[in-house]
mmCIF file of C-alpha atoms in Angstrom:
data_model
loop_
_atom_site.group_PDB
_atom_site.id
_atom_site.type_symbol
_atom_site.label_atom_id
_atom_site.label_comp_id
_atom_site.label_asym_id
_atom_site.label_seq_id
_atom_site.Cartn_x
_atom_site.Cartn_y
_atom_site.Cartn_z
ATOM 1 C CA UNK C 1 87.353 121.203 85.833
ATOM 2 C CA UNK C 2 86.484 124.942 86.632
ATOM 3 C CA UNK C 3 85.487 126.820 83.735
ATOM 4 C CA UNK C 4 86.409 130.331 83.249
ATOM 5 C CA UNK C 5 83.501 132.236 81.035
ATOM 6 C CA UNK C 6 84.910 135.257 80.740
ATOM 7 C CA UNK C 7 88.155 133.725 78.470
ATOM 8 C CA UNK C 8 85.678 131.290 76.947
ATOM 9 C CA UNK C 9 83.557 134.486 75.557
ATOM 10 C CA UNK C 10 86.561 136.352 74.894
ATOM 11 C CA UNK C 11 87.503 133.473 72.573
ATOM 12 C CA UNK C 12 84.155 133.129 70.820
ATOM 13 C CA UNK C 13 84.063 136.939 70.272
ATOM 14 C CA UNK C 14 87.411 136.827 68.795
ATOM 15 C CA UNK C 15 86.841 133.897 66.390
ATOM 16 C CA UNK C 16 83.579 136.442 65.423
ATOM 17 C CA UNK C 17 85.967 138.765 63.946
ATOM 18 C CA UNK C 18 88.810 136.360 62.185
ATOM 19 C CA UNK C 19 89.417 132.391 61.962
ATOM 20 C CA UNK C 20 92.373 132.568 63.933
ATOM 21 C CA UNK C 21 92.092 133.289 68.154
ATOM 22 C CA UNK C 22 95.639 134.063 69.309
ATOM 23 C CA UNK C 23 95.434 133.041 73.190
ATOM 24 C CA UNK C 24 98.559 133.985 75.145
ATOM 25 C CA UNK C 25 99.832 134.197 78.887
ATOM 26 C CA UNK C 26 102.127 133.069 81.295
ATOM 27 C CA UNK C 27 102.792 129.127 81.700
ATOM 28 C CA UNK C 28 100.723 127.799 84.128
ATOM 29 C CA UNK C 29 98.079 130.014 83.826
ATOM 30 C CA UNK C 30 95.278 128.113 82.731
ATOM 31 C CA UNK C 31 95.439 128.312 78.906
ATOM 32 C CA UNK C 32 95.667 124.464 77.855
ATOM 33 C CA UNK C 33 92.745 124.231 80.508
ATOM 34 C CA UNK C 34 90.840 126.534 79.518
ATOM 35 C CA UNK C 35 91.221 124.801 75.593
ATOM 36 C CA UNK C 36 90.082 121.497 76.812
ATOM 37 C CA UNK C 37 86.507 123.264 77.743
ATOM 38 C CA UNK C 38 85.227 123.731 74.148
ATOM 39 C CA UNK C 39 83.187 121.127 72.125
ATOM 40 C CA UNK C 40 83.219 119.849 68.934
ATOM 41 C CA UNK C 41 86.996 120.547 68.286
ATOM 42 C CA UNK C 42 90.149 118.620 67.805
ATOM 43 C CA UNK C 43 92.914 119.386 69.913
ATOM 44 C CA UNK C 44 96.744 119.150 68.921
ATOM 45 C CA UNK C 45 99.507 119.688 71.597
ATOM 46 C CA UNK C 46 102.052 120.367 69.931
ATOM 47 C CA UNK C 47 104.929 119.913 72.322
ATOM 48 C CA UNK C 48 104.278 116.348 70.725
ATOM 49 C CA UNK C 49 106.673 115.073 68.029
ATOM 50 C CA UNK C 50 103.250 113.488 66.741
ATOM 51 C CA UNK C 51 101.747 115.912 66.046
ATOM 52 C CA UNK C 52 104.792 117.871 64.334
ATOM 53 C CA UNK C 53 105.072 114.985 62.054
ATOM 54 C CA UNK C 54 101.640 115.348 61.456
ATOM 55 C CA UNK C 55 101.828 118.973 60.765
ATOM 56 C CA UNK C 56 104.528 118.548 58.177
ATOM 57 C CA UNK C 57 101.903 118.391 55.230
ATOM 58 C CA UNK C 58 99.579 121.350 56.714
ATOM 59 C CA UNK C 59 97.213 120.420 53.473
ATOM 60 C CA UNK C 60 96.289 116.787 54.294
ATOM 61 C CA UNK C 61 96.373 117.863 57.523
ATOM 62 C CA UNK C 62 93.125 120.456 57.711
ATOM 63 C CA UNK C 63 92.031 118.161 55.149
ATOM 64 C CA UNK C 64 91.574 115.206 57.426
ATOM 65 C CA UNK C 65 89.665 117.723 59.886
ATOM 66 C CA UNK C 66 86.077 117.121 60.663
ATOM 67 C CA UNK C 67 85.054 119.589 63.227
ATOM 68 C CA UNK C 68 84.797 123.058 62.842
ATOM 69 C CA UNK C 69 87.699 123.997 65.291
ATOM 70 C CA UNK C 70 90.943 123.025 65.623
ATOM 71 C CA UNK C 71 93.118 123.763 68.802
ATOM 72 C CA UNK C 72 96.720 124.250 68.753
ATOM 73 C CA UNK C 73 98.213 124.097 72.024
ATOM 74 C CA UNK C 74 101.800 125.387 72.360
ATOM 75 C CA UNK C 75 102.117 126.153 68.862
ATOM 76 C CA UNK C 76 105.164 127.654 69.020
ATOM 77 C CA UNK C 77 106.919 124.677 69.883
ATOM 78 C CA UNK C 78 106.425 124.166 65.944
ATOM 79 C CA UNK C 79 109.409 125.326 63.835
ATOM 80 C CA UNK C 80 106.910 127.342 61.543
ATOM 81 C CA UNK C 81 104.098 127.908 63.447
ATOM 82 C CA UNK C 82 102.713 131.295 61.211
ATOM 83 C CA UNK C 83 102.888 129.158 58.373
ATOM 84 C CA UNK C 84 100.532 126.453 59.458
ATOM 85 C CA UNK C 85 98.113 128.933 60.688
ATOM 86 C CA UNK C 86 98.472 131.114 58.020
ATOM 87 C CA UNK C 87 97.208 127.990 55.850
ATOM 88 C CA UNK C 88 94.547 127.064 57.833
ATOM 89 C CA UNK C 89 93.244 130.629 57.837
ATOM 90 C CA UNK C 90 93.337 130.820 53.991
ATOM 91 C CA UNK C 91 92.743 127.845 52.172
ATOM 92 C CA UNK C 92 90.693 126.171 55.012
ATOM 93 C CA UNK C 93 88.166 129.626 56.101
ATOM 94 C CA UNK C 94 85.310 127.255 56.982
ATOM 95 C CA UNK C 95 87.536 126.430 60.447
ATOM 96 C CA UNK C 96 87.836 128.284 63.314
ATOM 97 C CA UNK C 97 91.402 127.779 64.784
ATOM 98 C CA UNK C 98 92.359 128.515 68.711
ATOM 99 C CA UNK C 99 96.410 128.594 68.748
ATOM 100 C CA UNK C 100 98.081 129.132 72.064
ATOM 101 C CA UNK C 101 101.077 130.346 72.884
ATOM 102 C CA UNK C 102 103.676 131.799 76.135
ATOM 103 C CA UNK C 103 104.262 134.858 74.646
ATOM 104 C CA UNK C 104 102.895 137.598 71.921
ATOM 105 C CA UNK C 105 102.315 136.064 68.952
ATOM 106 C CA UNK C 106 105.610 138.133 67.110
ATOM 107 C CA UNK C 107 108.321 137.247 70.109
ATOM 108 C CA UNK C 108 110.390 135.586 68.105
ATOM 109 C CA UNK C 109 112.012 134.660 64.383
ATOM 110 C CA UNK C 110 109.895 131.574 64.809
ATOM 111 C CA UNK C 111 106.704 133.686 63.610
ATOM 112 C CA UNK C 112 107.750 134.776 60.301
ATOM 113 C CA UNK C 113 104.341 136.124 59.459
ATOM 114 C CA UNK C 114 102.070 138.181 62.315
ATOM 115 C CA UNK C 115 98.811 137.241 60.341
ATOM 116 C CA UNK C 116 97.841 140.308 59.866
ATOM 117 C CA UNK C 117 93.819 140.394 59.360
ATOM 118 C CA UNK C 118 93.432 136.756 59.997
ATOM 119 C CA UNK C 119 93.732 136.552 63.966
ATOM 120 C CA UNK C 120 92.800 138.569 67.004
ATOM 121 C CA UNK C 121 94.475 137.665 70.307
ATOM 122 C CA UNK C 122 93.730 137.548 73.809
ATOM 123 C CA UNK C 123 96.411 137.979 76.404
ATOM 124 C CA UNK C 124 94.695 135.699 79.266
ATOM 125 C CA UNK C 125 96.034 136.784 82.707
ATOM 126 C CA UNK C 126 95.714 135.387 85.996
ATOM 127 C CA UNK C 127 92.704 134.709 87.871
ATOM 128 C CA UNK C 128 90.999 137.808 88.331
ATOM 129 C CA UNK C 129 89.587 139.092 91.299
ATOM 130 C CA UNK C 130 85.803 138.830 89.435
ATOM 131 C CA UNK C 131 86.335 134.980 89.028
ATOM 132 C CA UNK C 132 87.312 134.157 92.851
ATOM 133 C CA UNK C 133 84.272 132.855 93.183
ATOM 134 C CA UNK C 134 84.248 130.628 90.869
ATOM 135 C CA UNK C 135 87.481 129.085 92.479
ATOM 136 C CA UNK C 136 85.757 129.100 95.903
ATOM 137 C CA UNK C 137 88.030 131.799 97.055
ATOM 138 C CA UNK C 138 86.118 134.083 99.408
ATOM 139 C CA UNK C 139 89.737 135.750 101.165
ATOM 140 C CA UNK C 140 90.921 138.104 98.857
ATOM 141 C CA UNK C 141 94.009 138.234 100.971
ATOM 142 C CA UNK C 142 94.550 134.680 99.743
ATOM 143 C CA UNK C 143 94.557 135.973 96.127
ATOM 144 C CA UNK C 144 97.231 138.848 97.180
ATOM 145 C CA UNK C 145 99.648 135.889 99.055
ATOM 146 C CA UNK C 146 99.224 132.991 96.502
ATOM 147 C CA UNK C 147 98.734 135.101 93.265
ATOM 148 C CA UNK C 148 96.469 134.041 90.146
ATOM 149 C CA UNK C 149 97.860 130.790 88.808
ATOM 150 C CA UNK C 150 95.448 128.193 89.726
ATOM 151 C CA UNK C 151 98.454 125.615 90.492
ATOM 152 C CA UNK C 152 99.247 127.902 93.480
ATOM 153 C CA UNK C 153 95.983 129.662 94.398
ATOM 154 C CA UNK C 154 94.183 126.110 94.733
ATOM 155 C CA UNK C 155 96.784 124.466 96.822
ATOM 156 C CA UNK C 156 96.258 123.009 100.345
ATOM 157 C CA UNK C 157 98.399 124.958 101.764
ATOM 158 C CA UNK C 158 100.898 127.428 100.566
ATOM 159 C CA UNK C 159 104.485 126.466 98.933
ATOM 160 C CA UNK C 160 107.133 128.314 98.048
ATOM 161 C CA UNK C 161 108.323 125.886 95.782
ATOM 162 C CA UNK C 162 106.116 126.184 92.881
ATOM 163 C CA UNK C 163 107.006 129.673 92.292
ATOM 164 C CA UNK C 164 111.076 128.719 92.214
ATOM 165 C CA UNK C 165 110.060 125.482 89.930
ATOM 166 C CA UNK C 166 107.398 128.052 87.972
ATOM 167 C CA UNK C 167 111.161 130.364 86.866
ATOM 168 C CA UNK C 168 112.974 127.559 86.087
ATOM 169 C CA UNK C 169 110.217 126.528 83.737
ATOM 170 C CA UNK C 170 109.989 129.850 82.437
ATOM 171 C CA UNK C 171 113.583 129.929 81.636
ATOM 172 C CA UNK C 172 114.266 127.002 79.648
ATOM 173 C CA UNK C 173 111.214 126.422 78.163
ATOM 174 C CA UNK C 174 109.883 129.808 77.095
ATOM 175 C CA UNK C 175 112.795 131.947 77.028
ATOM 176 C CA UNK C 176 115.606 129.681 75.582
ATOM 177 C CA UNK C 177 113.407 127.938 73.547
ATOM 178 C CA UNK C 178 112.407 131.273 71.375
ATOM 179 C CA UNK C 179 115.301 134.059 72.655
ATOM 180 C CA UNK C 180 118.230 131.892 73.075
ATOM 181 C CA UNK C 181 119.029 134.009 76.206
ATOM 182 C CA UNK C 182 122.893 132.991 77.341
ATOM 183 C CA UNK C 183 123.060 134.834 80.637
ATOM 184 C CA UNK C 184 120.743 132.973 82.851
ATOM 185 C CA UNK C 185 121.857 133.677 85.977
ATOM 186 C CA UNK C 186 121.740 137.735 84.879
ATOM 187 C CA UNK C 187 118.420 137.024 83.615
ATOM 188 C CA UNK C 188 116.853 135.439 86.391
ATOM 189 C CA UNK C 189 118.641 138.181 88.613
ATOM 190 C CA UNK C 190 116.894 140.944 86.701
ATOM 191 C CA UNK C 191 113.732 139.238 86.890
ATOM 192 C CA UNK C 192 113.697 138.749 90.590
ATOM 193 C CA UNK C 193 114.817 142.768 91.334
ATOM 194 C CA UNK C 194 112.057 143.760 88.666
ATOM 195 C CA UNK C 195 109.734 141.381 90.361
ATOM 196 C CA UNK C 196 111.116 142.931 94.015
ATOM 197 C CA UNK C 197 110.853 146.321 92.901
ATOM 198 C CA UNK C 198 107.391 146.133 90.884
ATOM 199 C CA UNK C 199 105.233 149.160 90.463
ATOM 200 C CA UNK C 200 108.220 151.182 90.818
ATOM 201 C CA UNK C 201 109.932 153.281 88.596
ATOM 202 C CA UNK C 202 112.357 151.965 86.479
ATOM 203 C CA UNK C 203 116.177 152.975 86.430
ATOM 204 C CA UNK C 204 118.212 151.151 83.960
ATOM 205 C CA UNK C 205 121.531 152.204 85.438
ATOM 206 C CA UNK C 206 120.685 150.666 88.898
ATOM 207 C CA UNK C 207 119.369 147.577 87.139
ATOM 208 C CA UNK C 208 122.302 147.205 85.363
ATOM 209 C CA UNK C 209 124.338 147.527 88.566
ATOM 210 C CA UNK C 210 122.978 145.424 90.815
ATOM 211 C CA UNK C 211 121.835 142.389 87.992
ATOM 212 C CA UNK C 212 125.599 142.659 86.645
ATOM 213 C CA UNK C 213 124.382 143.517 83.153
ATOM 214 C CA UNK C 214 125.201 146.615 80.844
ATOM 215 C CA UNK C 215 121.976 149.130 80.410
ATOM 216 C CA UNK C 216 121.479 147.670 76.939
ATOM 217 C CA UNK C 217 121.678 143.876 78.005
ATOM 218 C CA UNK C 218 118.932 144.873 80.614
ATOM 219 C CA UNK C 219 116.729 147.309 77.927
ATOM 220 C CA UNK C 220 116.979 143.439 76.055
ATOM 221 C CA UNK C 221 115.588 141.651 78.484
ATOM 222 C CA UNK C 222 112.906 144.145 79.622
ATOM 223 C CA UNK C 223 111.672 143.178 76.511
ATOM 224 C CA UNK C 224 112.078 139.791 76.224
ATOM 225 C CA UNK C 225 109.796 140.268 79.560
ATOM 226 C CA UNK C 226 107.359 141.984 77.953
ATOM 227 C CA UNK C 227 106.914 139.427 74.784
ATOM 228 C CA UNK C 228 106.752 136.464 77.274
ATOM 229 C CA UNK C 229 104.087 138.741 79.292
ATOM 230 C CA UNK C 230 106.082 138.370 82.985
ATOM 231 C CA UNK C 231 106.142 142.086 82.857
ATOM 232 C CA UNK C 232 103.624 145.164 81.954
ATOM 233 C CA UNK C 233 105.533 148.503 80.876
ATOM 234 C CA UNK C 234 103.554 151.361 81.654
ATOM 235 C CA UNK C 235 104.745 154.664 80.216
ATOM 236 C CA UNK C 236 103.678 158.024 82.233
ATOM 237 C CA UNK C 237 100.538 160.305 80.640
ATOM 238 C CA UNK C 238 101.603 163.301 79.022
ATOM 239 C CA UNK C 239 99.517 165.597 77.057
ATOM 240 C CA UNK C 240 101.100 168.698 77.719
ATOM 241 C CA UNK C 241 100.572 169.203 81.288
ATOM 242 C CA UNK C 242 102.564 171.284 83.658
ATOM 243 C CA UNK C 243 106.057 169.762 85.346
ATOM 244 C CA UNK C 244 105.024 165.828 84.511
ATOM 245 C CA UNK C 245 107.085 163.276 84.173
ATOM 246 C CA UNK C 246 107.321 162.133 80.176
ATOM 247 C CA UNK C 247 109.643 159.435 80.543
ATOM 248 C CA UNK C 248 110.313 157.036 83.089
ATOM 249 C CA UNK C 249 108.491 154.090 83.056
ATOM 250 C CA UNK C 250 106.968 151.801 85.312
ATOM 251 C CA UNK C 251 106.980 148.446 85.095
ATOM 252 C CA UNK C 252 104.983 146.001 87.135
ATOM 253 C CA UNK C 253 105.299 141.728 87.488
ATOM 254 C CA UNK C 254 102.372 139.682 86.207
ATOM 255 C CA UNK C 255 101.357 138.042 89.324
ATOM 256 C CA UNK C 256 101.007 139.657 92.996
ATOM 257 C CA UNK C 257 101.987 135.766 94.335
ATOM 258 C CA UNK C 258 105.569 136.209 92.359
ATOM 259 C CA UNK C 259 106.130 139.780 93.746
ATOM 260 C CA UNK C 260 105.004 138.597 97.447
ATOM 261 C CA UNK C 261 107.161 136.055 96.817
ATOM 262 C CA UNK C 262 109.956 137.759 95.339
ATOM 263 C CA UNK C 263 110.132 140.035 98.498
ATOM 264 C CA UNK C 264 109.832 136.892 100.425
ATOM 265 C CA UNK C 265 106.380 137.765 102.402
ATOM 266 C CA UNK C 266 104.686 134.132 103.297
ATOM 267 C CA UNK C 267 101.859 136.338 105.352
ATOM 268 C CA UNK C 268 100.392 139.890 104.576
ATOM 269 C CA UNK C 269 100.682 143.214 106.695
ATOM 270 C CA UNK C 270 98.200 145.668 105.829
ATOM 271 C CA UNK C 271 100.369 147.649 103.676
ATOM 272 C CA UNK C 272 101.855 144.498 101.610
ATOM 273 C CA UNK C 273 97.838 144.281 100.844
ATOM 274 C CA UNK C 274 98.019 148.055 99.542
ATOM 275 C CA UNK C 275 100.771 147.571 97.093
ATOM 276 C CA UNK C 276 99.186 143.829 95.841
ATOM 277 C CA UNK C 277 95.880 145.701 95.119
ATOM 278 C CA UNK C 278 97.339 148.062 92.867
ATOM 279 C CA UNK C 279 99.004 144.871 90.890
ATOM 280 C CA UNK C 280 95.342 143.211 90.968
ATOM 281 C CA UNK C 281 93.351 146.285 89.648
ATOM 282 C CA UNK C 282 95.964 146.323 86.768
ATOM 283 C CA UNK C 283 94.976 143.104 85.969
ATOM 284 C CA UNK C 284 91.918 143.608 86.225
ATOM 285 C CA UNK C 285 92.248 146.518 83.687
ATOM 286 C CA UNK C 286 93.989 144.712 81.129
ATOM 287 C CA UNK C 287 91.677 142.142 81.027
ATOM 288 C CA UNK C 288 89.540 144.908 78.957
ATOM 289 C CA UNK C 289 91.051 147.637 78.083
ATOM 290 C CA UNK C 290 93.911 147.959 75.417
ATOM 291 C CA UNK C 291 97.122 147.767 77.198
ATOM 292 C CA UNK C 292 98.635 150.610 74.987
ATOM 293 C CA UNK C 293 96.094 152.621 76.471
ATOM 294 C CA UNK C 294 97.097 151.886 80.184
ATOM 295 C CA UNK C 295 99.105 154.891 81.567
ATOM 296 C CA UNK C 296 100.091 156.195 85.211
ATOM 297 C CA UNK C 297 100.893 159.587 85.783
ATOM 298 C CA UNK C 298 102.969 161.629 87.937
ATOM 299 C CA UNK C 299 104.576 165.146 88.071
ATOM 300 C CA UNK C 300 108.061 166.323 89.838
ATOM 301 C CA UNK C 301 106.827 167.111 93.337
ATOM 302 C CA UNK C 302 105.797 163.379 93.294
ATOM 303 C CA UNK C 303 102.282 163.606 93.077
ATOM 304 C CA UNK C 304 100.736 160.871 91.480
ATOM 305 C CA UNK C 305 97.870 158.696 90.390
ATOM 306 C CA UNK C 306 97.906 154.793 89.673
ATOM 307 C CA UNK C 307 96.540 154.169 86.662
ATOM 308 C CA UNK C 308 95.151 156.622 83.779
ATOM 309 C CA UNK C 309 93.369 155.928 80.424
ATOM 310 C CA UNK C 310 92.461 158.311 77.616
ATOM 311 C CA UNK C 311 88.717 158.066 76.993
ATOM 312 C CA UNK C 312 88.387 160.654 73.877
ATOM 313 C CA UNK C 313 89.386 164.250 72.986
ATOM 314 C CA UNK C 314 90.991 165.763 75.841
ATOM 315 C CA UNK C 315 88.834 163.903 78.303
ATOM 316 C CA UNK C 316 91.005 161.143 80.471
ATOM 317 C CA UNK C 317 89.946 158.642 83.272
ATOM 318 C CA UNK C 318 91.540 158.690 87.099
ATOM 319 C CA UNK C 319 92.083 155.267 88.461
ATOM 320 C CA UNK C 320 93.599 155.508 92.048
ATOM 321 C CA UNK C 321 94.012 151.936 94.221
ATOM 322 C CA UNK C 322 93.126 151.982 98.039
ATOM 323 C CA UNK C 323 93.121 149.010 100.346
ATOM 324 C CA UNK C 324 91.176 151.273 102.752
ATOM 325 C CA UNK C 325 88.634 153.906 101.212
ATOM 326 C CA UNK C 326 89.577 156.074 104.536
ATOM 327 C CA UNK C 327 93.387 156.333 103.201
ATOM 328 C CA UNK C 328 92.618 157.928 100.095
ATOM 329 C CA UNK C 329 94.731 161.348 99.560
ATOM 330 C CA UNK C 330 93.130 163.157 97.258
ATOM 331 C CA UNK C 331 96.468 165.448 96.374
ATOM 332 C CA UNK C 332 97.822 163.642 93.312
ATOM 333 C CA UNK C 333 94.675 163.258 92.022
ATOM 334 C CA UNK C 334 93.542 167.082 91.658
ATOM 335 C CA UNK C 335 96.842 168.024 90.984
ATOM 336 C CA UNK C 336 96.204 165.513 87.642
ATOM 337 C CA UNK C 337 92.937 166.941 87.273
ATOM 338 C CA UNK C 338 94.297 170.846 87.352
ATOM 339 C CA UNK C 339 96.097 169.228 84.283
ATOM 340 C CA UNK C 340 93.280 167.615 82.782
ATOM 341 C CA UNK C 341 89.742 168.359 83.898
ATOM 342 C CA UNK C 342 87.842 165.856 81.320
ATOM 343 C CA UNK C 343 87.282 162.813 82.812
ATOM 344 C CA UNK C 344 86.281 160.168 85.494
ATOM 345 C CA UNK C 345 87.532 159.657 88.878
ATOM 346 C CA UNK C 346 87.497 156.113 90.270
ATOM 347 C CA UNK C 347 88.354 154.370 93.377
ATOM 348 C CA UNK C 348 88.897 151.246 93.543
ATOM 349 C CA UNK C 349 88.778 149.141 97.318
ATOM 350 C CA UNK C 350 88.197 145.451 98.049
ATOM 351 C CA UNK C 351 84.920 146.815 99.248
ATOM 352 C CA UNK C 352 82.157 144.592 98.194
ATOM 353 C CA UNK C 353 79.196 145.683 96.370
ATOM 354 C CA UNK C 354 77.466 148.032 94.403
ATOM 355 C CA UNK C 355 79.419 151.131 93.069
ATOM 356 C CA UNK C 356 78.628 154.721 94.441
ATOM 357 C CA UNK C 357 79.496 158.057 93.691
ATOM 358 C CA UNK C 358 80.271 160.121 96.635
ATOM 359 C CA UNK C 359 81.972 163.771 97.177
ATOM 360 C CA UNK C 360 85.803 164.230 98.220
ATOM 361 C CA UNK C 361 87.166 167.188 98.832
ATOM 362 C CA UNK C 362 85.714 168.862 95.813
ATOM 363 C CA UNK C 363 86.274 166.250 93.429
ATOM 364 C CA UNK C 364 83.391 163.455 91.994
ATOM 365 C CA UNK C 365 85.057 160.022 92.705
ATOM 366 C CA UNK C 366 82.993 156.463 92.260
ATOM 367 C CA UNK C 367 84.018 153.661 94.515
ATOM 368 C CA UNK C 368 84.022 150.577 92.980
ATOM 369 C CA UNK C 369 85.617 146.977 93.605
ATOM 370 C CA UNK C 370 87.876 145.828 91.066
ATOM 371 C CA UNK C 371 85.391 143.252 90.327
ATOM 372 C CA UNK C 372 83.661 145.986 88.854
ATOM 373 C CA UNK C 373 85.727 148.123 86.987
ATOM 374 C CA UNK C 374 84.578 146.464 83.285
ATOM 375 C CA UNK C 375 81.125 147.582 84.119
ATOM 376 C CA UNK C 376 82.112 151.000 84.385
ATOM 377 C CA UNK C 377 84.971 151.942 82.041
#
């Protein structure tokens, strides 16, 4: 079994804070895995009517409890999952609970409370590009292709099939089971164009058109997306700035291996690699920074940088994505900073190694590797 430290610390640091540790993320990605790692705990799937019987009299349930965690996996297959965990957290605050789940913890009717002061969560993404190793992974390309799931990144050799199996999944377990979603084949369609299109800036009246939905149907499922965590929205940075764009959004797929896949690539040119970087420095951003916080920002002549995030009073951070250092145009980026001097300029390259600072064309930039980035920010 590979371990993942980073989640497992997440986890602990969570359950420092509250007795409930809300883990989320994609199916597949590693999350019932990643449960089985801890000690001294008693783990419930609860995709089993057993357990659900079991969990009909929460009291003598926790009662009968010995350890000092309890792991619910899938708890929202329960009908009332809030209400379980909302008893564990209060009348049983000697355990530590783990629940897991496929999508924010308030997706759906099914979660009748958000437990409010008694949980933190963690949104646990895809392998990231600091835990290759760990997977034996030394081609980063092979990251880009395959994407993060460990199913598909671990894989003798690569197939197509586990992606199309991986939606079908999605659909009727996550989706119907807490949306009740009647237009699958719309829904589906929308998710492949997103999925096609990712990174891009999103037009609801195309979408509409060309997924055979009305705008509001797709505005619906854009955030259905977004509770089951297939999809990051990122709105642009505005804080007053000349001629910016305030509000078109971006959105961008979970996984580079479902976009590459969605725009059928089974091998990488050098500029599939540049977009699928961008996708796995996001990631890699997410994993530590507040995802309300995440911005990109562009103005009306189109210039533009990837990623920005507010740091404090006026003062902002500049995130640009490069597969080659030598392509970097520096042109969106001081047009943002004529905006916005405050703040730190970062590039970030599959270059390995230690981060440096160097000079470009006037402006203070440090290179980094994604790998990196939670060192720095």
């Amino acid at each position: 079994m590979i371990t993942r430290p980073y989640w497992t610390e997440k986890v602990k640091h969570a359950w420092s804070k509250a007795p409930i540790a809300w883990l989320s993320g994609v199916r597949r990605v590693g999350k019932t895995t990643l449960s089985r790692t801890f000690v001294d705990c008693e783990y419930f799937n609860c995709d089993l009517p057993s357990v659900a019987k079991r969990l009909e009299e929460p009291e003598q349930f926790f009662s009968a409890i010995t350890s000092p965690t309890v792991i619910f996996d899938e708890i929202h297959q329960l009908d009332d999952p809030s209400r379980i965990l909302k008893i564990g957290a209060d009348a049983y605050s000697h355990l530590r609970i783990l629940a897991t789940g496929s999508s924010t913890l308030a997706a759906s009717s099914k979660f009748r409370d958000t437990l409010t002061g008694r949980k933190r969560t963690i949104h646990m993404l895809p392998v990231l590009a600091e835990e290759l190793h760990t997977f034996g992974i030394t081609d980063i390309r092979l990251r880009l292709l395959r994407g993060g799931l460990p199913d598909a990144l671990l894989a003798d050799t690569f197939d197509e099939s586990l992606y199309s199996e991986w939606m079908d999944s999605y659909f009727a377990r996550d989706v119907q089971e807490l949306f009740r979603v009647e237009k699958r084949t719309g829904f589906l369609r929308l998710l492949q164009l997103l999925l096609r299109n990712s990174g891009s800036l999103t037009e609801v009246t195309g979408l509409a058109k060309h997924s055979g939905l009305s705008r509001p149907t797709v505005m619906n499922y854009i955030d259905v997306f977004q509770a089951t965590q297939v999809m990051t929205v990122l709105s642009p940075y505005s804080a007053g700035g000349r001629r910016e764009i305030i509000a078109q959004k971006k959105v961008y797929g979970f996984d580079t291996g479902f976009v590459a896949y969605s725009r059928g690539w089974n091998e990488l040119r050098s500029e599939d690699c540049g977009v699928l970087w961008e996708h796995l420095v996001l990631e890699a951003l997410q994993s530590f920074v507040d995802e309300s916080k995440l911005h990109y920002w562009r103005d009306q002549q189109q210039r533009e940088v990837d990623f920005v995030v507010p740091t404090g009073r006026d003062a902002v951070d500049a995130i640009e994505c490069k597969w080659s250092a030598d392509a970097f145009d520096t042109k969106g980026l001081k047009a943002f900073r004529e905006n916005y001097p405050k703040g730190r300029n970062f590039l970030v390259t599959p270059e390995p190694g230690e981060p440096y600072r160097k000079s470009v064309n006037g402006l203070a930039v440090t290179v980094a590797s994604a790998a990196n980035l939670r060192q720095l920010l």
